[in-house]
CSV table of C-alpha atoms in Angstrom, one decimal:
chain,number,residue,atom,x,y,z
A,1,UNK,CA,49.7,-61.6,-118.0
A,2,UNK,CA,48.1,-61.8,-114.3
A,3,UNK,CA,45.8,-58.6,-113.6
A,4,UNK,CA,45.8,-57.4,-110.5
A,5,UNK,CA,43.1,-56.8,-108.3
A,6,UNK,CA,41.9,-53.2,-106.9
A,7,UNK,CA,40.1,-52.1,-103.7
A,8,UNK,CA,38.9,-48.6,-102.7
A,9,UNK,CA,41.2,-48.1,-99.4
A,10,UNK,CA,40.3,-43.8,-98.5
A,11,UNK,CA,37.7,-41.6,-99.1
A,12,UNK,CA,37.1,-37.8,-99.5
A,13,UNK,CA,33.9,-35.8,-99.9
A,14,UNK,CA,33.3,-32.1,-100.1
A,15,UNK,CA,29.4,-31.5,-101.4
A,16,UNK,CA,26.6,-30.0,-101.3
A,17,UNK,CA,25.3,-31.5,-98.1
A,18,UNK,CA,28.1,-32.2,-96.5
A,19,UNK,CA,31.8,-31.5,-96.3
A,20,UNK,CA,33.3,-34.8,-95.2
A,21,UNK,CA,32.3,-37.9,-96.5
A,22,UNK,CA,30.6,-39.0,-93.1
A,23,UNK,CA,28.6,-35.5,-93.5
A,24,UNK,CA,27.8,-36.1,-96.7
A,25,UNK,CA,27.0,-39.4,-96.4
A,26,UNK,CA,24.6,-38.7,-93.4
A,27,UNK,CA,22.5,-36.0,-95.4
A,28,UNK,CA,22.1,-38.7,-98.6
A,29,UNK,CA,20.8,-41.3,-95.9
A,30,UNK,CA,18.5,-38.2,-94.6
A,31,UNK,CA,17.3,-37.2,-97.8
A,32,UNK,CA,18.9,-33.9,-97.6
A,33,UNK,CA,18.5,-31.3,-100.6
A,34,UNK,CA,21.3,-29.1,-101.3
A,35,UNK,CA,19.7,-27.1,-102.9
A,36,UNK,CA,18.9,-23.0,-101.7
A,37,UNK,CA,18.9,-19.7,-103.9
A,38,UNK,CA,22.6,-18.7,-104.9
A,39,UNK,CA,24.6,-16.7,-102.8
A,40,UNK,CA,27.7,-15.9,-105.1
A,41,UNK,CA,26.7,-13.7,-107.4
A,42,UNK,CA,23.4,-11.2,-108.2
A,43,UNK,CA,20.7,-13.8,-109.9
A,44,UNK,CA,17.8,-11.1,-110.4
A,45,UNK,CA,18.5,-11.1,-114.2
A,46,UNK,CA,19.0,-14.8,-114.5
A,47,UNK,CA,16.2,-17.6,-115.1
A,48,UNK,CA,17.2,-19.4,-113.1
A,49,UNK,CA,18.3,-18.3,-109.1
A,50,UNK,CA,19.4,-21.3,-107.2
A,51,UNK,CA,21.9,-24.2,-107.2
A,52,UNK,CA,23.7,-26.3,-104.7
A,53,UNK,CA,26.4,-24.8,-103.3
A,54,UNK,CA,29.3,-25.9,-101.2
A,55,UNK,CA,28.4,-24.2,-97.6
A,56,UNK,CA,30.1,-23.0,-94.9
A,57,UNK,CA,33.8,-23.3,-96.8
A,58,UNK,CA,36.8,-21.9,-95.7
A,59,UNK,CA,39.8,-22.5,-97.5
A,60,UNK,CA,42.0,-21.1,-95.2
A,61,UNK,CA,40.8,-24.1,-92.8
A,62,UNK,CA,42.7,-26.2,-95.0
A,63,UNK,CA,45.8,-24.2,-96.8
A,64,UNK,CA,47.3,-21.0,-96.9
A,65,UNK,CA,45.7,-18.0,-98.3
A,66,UNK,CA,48.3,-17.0,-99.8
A,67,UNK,CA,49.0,-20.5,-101.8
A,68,UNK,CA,45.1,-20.8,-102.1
A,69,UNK,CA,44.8,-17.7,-104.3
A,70,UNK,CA,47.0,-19.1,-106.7
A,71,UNK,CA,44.3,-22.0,-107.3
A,72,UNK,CA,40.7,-22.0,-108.6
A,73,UNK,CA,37.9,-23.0,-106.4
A,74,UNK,CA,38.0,-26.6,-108.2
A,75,UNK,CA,41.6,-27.3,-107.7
A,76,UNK,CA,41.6,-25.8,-103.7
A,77,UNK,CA,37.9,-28.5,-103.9
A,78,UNK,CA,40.1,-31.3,-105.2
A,79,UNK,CA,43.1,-30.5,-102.3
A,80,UNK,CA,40.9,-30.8,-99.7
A,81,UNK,CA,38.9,-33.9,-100.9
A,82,UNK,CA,42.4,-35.6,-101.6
A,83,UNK,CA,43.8,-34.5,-98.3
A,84,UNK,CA,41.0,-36.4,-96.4
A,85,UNK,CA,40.9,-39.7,-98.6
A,86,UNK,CA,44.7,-40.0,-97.4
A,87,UNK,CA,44.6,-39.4,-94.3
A,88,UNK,CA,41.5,-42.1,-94.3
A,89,UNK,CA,43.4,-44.8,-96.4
A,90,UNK,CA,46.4,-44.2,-93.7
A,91,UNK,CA,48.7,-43.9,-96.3
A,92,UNK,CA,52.3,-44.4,-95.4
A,93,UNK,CA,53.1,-42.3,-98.2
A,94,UNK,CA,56.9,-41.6,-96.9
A,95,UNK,CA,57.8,-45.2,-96.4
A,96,UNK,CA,56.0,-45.5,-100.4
A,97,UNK,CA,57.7,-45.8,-103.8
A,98,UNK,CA,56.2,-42.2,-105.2
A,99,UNK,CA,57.0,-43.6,-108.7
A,100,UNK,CA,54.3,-46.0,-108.0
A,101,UNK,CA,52.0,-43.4,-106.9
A,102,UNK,CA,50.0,-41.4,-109.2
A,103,UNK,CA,46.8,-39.0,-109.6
A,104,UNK,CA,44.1,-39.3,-112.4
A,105,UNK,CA,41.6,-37.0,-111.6
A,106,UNK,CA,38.3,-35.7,-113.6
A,107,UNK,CA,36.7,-32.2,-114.2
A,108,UNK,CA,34.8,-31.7,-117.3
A,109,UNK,CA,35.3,-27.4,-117.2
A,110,UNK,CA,38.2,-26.8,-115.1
A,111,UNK,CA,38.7,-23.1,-113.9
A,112,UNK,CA,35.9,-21.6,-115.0
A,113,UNK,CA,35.5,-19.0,-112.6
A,114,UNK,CA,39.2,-18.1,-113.1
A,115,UNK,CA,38.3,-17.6,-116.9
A,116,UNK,CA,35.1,-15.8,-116.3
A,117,UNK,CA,37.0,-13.0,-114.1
A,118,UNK,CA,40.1,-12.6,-116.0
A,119,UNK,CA,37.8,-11.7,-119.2
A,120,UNK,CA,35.7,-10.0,-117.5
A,121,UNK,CA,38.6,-7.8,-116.2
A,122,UNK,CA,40.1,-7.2,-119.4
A,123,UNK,CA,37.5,-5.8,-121.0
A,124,UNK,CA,36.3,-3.7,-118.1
A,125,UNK,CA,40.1,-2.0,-118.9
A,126,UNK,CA,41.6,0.3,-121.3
A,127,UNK,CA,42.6,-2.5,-123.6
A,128,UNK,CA,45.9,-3.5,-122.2
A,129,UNK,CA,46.7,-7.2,-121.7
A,130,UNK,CA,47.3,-7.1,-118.0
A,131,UNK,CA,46.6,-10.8,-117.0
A,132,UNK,CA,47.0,-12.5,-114.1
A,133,UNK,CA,50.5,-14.9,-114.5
A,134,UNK,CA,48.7,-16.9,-112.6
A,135,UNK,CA,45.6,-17.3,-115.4
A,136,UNK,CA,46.5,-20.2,-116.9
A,137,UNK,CA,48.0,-22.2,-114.1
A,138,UNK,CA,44.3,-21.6,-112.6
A,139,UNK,CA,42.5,-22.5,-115.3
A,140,UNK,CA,43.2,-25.7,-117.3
A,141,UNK,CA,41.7,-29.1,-115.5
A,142,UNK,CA,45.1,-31.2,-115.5
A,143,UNK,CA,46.4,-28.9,-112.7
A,144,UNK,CA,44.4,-30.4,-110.2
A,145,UNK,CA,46.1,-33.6,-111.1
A,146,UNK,CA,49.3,-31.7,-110.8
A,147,UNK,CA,48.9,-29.8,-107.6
A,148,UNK,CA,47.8,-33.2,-105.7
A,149,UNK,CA,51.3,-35.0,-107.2
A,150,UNK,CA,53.5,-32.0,-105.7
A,151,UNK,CA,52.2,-31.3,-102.7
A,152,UNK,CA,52.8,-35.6,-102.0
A,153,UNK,CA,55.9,-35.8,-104.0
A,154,UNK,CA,53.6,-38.6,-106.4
A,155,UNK,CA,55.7,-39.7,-109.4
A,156,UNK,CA,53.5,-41.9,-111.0
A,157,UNK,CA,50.9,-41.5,-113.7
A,158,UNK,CA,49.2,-38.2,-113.2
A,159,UNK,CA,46.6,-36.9,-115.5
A,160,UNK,CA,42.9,-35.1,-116.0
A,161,UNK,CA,40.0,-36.8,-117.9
A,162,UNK,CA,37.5,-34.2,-119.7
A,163,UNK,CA,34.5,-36.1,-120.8
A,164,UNK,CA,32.1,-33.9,-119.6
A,165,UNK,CA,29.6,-35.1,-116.7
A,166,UNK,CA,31.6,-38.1,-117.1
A,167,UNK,CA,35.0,-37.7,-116.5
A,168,UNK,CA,35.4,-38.8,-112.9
A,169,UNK,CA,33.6,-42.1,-113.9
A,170,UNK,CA,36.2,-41.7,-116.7
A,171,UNK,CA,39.1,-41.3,-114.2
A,172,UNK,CA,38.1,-44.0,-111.6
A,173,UNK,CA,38.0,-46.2,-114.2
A,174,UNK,CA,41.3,-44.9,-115.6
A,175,UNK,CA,42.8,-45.4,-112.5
A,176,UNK,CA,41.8,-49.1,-112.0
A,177,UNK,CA,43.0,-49.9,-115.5
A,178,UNK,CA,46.5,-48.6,-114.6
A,179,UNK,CA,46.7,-50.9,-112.0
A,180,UNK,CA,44.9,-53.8,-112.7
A,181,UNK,CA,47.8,-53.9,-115.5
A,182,UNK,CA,50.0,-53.2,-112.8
A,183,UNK,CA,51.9,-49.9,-113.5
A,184,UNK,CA,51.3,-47.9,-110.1
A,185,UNK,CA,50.4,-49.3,-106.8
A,186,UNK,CA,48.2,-46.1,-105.6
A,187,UNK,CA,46.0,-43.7,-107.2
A,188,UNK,CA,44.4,-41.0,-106.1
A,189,UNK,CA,41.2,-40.3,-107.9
A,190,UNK,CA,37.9,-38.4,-108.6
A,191,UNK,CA,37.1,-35.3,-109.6
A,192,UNK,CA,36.1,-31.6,-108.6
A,193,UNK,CA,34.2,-28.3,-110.4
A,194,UNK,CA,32.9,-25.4,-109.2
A,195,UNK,CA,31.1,-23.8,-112.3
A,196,UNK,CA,28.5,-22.1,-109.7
A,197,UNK,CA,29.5,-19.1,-110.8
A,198,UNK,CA,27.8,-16.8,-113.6
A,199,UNK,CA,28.8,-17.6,-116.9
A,200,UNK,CA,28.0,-21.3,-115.8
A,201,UNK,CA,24.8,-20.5,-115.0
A,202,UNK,CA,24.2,-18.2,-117.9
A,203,UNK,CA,25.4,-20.5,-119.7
A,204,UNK,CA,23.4,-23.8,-118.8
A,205,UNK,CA,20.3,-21.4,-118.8
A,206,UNK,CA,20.7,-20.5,-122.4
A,207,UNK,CA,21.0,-24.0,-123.3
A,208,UNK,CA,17.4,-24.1,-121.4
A,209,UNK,CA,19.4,-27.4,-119.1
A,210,UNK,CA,18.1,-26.1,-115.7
A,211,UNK,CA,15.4,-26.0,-114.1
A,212,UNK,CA,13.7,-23.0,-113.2
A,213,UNK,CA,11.7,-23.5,-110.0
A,214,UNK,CA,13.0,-20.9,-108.1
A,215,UNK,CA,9.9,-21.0,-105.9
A,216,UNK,CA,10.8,-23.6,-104.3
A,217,UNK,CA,14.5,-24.8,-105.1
A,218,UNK,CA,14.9,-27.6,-102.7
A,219,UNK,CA,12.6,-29.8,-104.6
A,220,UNK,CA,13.2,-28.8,-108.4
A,221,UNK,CA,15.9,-31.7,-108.8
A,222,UNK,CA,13.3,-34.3,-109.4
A,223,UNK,CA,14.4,-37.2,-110.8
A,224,UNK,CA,11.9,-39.7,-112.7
A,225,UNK,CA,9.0,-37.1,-111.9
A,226,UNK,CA,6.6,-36.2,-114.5
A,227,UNK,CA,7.0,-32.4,-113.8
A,228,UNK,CA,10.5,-32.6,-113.9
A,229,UNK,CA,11.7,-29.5,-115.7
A,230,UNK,CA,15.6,-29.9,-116.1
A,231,UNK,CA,19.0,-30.2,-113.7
A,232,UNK,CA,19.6,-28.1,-110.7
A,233,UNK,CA,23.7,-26.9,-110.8
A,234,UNK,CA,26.5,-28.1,-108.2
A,235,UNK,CA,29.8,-27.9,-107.2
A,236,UNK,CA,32.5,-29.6,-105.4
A,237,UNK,CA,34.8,-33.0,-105.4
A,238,UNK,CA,34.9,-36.2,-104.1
A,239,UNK,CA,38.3,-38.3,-103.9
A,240,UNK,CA,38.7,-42.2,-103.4
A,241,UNK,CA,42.1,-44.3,-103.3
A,242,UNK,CA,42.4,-47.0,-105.3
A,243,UNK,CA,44.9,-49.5,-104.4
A,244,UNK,CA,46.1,-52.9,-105.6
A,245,UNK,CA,44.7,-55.6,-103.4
A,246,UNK,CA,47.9,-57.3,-102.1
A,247,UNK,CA,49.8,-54.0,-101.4
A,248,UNK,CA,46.6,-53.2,-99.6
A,249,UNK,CA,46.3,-56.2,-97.5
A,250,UNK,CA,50.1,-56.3,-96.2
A,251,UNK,CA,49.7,-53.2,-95.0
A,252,UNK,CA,46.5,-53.5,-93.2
A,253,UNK,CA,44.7,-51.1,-94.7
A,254,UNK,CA,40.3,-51.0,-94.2
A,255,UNK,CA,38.7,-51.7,-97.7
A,256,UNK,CA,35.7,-50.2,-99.1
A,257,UNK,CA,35.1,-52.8,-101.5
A,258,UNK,CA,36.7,-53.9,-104.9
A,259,UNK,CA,36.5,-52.2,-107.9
A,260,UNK,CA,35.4,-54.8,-110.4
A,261,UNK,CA,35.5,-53.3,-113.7
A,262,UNK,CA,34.0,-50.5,-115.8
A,263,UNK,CA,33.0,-49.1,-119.2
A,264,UNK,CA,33.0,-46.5,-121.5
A,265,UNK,CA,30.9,-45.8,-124.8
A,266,UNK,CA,29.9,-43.4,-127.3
A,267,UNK,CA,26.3,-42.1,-128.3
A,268,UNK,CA,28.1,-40.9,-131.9
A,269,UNK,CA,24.9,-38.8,-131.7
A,270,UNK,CA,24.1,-35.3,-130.6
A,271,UNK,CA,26.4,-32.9,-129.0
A,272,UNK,CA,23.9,-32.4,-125.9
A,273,UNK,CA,20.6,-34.8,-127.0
A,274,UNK,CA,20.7,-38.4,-125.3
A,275,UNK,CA,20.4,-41.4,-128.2
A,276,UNK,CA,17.0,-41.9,-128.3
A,277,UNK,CA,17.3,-45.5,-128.3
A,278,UNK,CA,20.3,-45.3,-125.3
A,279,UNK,CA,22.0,-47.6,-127.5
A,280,UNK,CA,25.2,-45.9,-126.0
A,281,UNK,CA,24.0,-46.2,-122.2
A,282,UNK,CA,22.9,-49.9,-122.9
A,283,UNK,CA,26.3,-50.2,-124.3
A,284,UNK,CA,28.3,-49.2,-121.2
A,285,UNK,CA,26.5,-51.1,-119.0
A,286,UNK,CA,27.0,-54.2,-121.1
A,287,UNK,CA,30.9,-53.6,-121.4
A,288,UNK,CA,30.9,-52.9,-117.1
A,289,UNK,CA,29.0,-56.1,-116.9
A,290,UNK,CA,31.6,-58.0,-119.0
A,291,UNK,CA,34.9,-55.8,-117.7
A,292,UNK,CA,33.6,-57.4,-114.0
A,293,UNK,CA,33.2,-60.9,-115.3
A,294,UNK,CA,29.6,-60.9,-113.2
A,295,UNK,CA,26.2,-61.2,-114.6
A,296,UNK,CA,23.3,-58.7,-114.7
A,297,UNK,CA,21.5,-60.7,-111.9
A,298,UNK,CA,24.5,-59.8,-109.2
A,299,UNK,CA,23.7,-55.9,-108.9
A,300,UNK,CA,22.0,-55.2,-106.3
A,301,UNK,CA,22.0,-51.2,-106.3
A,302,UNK,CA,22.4,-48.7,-109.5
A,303,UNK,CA,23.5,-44.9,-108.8
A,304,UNK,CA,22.1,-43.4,-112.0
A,305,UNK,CA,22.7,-40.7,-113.7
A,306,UNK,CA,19.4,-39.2,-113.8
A,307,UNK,CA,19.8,-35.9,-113.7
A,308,UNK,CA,16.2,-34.6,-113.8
A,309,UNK,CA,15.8,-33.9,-117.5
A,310,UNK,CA,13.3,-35.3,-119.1
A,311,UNK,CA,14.4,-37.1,-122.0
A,312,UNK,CA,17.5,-38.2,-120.4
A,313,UNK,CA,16.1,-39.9,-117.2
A,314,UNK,CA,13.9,-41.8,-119.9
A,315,UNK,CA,16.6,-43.0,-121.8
A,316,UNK,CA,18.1,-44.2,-118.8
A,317,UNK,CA,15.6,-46.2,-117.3
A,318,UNK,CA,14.6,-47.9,-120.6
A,319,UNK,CA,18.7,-48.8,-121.3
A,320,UNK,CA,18.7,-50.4,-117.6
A,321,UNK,CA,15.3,-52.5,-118.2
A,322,UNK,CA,16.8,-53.7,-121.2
A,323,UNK,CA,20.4,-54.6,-120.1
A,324,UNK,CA,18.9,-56.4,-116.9
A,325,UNK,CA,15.1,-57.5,-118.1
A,326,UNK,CA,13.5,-59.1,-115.0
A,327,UNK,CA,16.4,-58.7,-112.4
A,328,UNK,CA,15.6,-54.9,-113.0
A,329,UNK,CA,12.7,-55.2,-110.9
A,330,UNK,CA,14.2,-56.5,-108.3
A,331,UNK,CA,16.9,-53.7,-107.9
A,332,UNK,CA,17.1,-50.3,-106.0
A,333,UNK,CA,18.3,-47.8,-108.0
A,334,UNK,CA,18.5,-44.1,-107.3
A,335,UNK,CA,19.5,-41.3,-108.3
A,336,UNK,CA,21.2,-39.3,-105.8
A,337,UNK,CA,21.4,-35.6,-107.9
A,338,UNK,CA,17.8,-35.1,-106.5
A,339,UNK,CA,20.4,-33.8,-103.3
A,340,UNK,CA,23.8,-33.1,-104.8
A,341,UNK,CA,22.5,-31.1,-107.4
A,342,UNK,CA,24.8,-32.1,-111.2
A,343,UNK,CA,28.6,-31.5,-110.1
A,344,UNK,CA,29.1,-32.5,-113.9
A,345,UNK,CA,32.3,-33.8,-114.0
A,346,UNK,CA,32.5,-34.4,-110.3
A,347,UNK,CA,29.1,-36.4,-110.2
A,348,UNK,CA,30.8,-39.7,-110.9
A,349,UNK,CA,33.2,-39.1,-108.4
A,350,UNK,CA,30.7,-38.5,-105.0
A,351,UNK,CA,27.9,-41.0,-106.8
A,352,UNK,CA,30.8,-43.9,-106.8
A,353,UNK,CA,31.0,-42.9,-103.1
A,354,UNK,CA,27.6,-43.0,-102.5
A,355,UNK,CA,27.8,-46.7,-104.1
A,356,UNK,CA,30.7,-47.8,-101.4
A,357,UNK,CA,29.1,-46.4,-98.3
A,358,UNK,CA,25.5,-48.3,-99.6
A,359,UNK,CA,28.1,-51.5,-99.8
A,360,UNK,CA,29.2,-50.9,-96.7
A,361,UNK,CA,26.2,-49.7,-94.6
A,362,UNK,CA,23.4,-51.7,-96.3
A,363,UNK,CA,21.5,-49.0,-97.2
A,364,UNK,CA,20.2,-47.3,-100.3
A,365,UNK,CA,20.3,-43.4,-100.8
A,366,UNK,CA,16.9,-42.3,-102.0
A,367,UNK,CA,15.4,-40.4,-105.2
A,368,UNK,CA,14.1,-37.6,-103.6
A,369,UNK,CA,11.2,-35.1,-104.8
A,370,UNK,CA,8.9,-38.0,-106.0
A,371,UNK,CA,5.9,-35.9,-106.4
A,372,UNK,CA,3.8,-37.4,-109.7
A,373,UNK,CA,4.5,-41.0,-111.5
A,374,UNK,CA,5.8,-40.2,-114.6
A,375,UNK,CA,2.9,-42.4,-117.2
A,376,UNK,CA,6.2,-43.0,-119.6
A,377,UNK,CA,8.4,-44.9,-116.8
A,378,UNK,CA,7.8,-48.4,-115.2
A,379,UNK,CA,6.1,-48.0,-111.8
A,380,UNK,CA,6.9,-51.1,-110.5
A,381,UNK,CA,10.8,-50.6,-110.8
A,382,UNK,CA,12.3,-49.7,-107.7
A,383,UNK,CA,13.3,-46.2,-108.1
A,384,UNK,CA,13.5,-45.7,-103.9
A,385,UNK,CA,11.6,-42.9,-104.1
A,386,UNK,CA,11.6,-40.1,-100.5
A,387,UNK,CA,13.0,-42.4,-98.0
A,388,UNK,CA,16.6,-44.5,-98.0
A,389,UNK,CA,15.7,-48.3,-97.9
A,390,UNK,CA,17.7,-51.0,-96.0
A,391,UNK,CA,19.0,-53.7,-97.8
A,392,UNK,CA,22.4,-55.8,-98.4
A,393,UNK,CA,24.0,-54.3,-101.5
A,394,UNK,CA,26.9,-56.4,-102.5
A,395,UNK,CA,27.7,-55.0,-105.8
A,396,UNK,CA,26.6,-51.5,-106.9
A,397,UNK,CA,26.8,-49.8,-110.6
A,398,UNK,CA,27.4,-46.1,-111.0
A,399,UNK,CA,26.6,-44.2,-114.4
A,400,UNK,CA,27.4,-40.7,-115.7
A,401,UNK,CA,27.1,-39.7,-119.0
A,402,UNK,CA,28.5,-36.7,-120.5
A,403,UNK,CA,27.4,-34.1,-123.3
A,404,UNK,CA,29.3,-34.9,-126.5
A,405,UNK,CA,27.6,-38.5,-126.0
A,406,UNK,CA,30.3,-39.5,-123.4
A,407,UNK,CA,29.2,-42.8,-121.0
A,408,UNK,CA,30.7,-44.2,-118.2
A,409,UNK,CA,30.1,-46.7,-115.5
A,410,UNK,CA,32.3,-48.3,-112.8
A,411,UNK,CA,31.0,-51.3,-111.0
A,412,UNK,CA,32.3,-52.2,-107.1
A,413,UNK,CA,31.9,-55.2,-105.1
A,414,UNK,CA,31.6,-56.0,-101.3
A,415,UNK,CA,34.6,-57.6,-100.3
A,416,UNK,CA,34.2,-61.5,-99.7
């Protein structure tokens, strides 16, 4: 059979440092951290006290109240993102086929919140079973999927991916499968969480994940540092359109770039414990690199996972050097959680952005917090350490990798 092409046509973006995409955009380019002590619930028992929140959100901005209380932060996050990726793509959406329209969206918890208050509630009571009927609905991850397809009337395929940290990498690439093999013509994709909340938090801290440099929050996500002391929590979405390339062009539509393949692996490891070897992280970048049909000498930019810890951004850095060898030094690659914060299974989701707007503005986000070389890690890679560097970026690779020994990466290319 002929596989079609796919190109990014609309974006969405509501993060940490920044609630459009243009904000958030701006703020990567600045080296803005998102990072500032929490502000939705009392931290003085908890290790750790900080995290990057969404700011200055209103959801009534966007929806009713009324309809809004009847969704969990990290569906009313996925609304909004969707809402602005297509109204950028210019969708025609009522002159479209809706059964070749569909939604395949990541989170890797869901309605956590929702879950945390319900229980808490219950057993603050006398015993009796007096839930919200709106519990469920609120809590499982597909019904962001769900509440994007009926608010646009989309008919097409319309599912959640839950592959922890990785399941908007999981989604996008989802998503260009289903039409690369031609069975929808749109999708709406990405992902959203919003575990900011106090069992996540409690939770990630008894796991020991985060970091716990509440002296000085906006520079504990440190990436490839040698004091790095674990992730810093965050919350929100990110949205793209992917489209096949002919419907694309007829209409007229801008295009971010292509979306030239992907792929997904498994550590068959540890439950939370990167392979010590990244065999599974050198084996999704070798399956993207074959999915695309380019070689390891075309990428020009890698959006890594790197999420502060310190085996994990190891294992990283030693799977990229051995996937690309010589080319590796000759790369920018970055890790752009140093600002976002982890939005676990919305990472992939506003890193993939972060890859299109690099394609499209020649620039590369930096690794911030670069304090101290970390001895164990190639100094003369080029991690882009403090300040955004200029350069052409015609393909870009994102990775996210997810506990459970989940891997993902989704390469795109500037259009020629």
């Amino acid at each position: 059979m002929t596989f079609k092409r796919v190109v990014i046509t609309g974006a969405g973006a509501l993060t940490p440092i920044g609630n459009t995409l243009r904000e958030y955009w701006e703020n990567l380019k600045k080296g803005t951290s998102g990072a500032a002590p929490i502000t939705k619930f009392d931290t003085s028992k908890f290790r750790t006290k900080f995290a990057c929140e969404v700011k200055n959100f209103d959801v009534g901005n966007f929806m009713d109240r009324k309809e809004a209380r009847k969704l969990d932060p990290f569906a009313q996050y996925a609304m909004v993102v969707a809402d602005e990726a297509i109204a950028d793509a210019n969708l025609p959406v009522a002159d479209m086929n809706p059964d070749r329209i569909g939604v395949i969206w990541g989170s890797g918890i869901g309605g956590l919140l929702t879950f945390q208050e319900e229980v808490r509630s219950f057993a603050a009571g006398d015993g009796t079973p007096r839930f919200n009927p709106f519990f469920i609905p609120k809590m499982i991850p597909d019904l962001s999927a769900g509440h994007i397809s009926i608010k646009y009337g989309f008919r097409g395929p319309n599912f959640v991916t839950v592959s922890a940290c990785a399941s908007s990498t999981n989604a996008i690439y989802d998503a260009f499968t289903y039409i690369k093999l031609g069975k929808a013509d749109v999708i709406v994709s990405g992902g959203s969480e919003a575990a900011v909340c106090i069992a996540g938090v409690g939770g990630f801290n008894a796991m020991k994940a985060l970091s716990e440099r509440n002296d000085s929050p906006e520079t504990a996500s440190r990436p490839y540092d040698k004091d790095r002391d674990g992730f810093v929590l965050g919350e929100g979405a990110g949205a793209l359109i992917l489209e096949e390339y002919e419907h694309a062009k007829k209409r007229g539509a801008k295009i971010y770039a292509e979306v030239l393949g992907g792929g997904l692996s498994a550590d068959a490891y540890h439950i939370t414990a990167p392979h010590p070897d990244g065999a599974g992280i050198i084996k999704v970048m070798e399956h993207a690199l074959e999915d695309a049909g380019i070689n390891a000498g075309e990428v020009d930019y890698i959006n890594t996972h790197g999420t502060s810890t310190p085996l994990g951004d190891i294992g990283e850095i030693r799977a990229i050097q051995k996937v690309f060898g010589e080319h590796g030094y000759r790369m920018n690659i970055s890790s752009t959680k140093s600002m976002t914060g982890h939005l676990l299974g919305a990472a992939g989701a506003i890193e993939a952005l972060a890859c299109l707007m690099a394609i499209n503005e020649s620039v590369v986000p930096p690794t911030i917090n670069h304090f101290t070389d970390d001895p164990d890690l190639d100094s003369k890679l080029n991690l882009t350490f403090n300040q955004a560097q200029q350069r052409t970026v015609n393909v870009a690779l994102s990775n996210t990798f997810g506990f459970g020994g989940h891997n993902a990466s989704i390469i795109f290319k500037k259009l020629g």
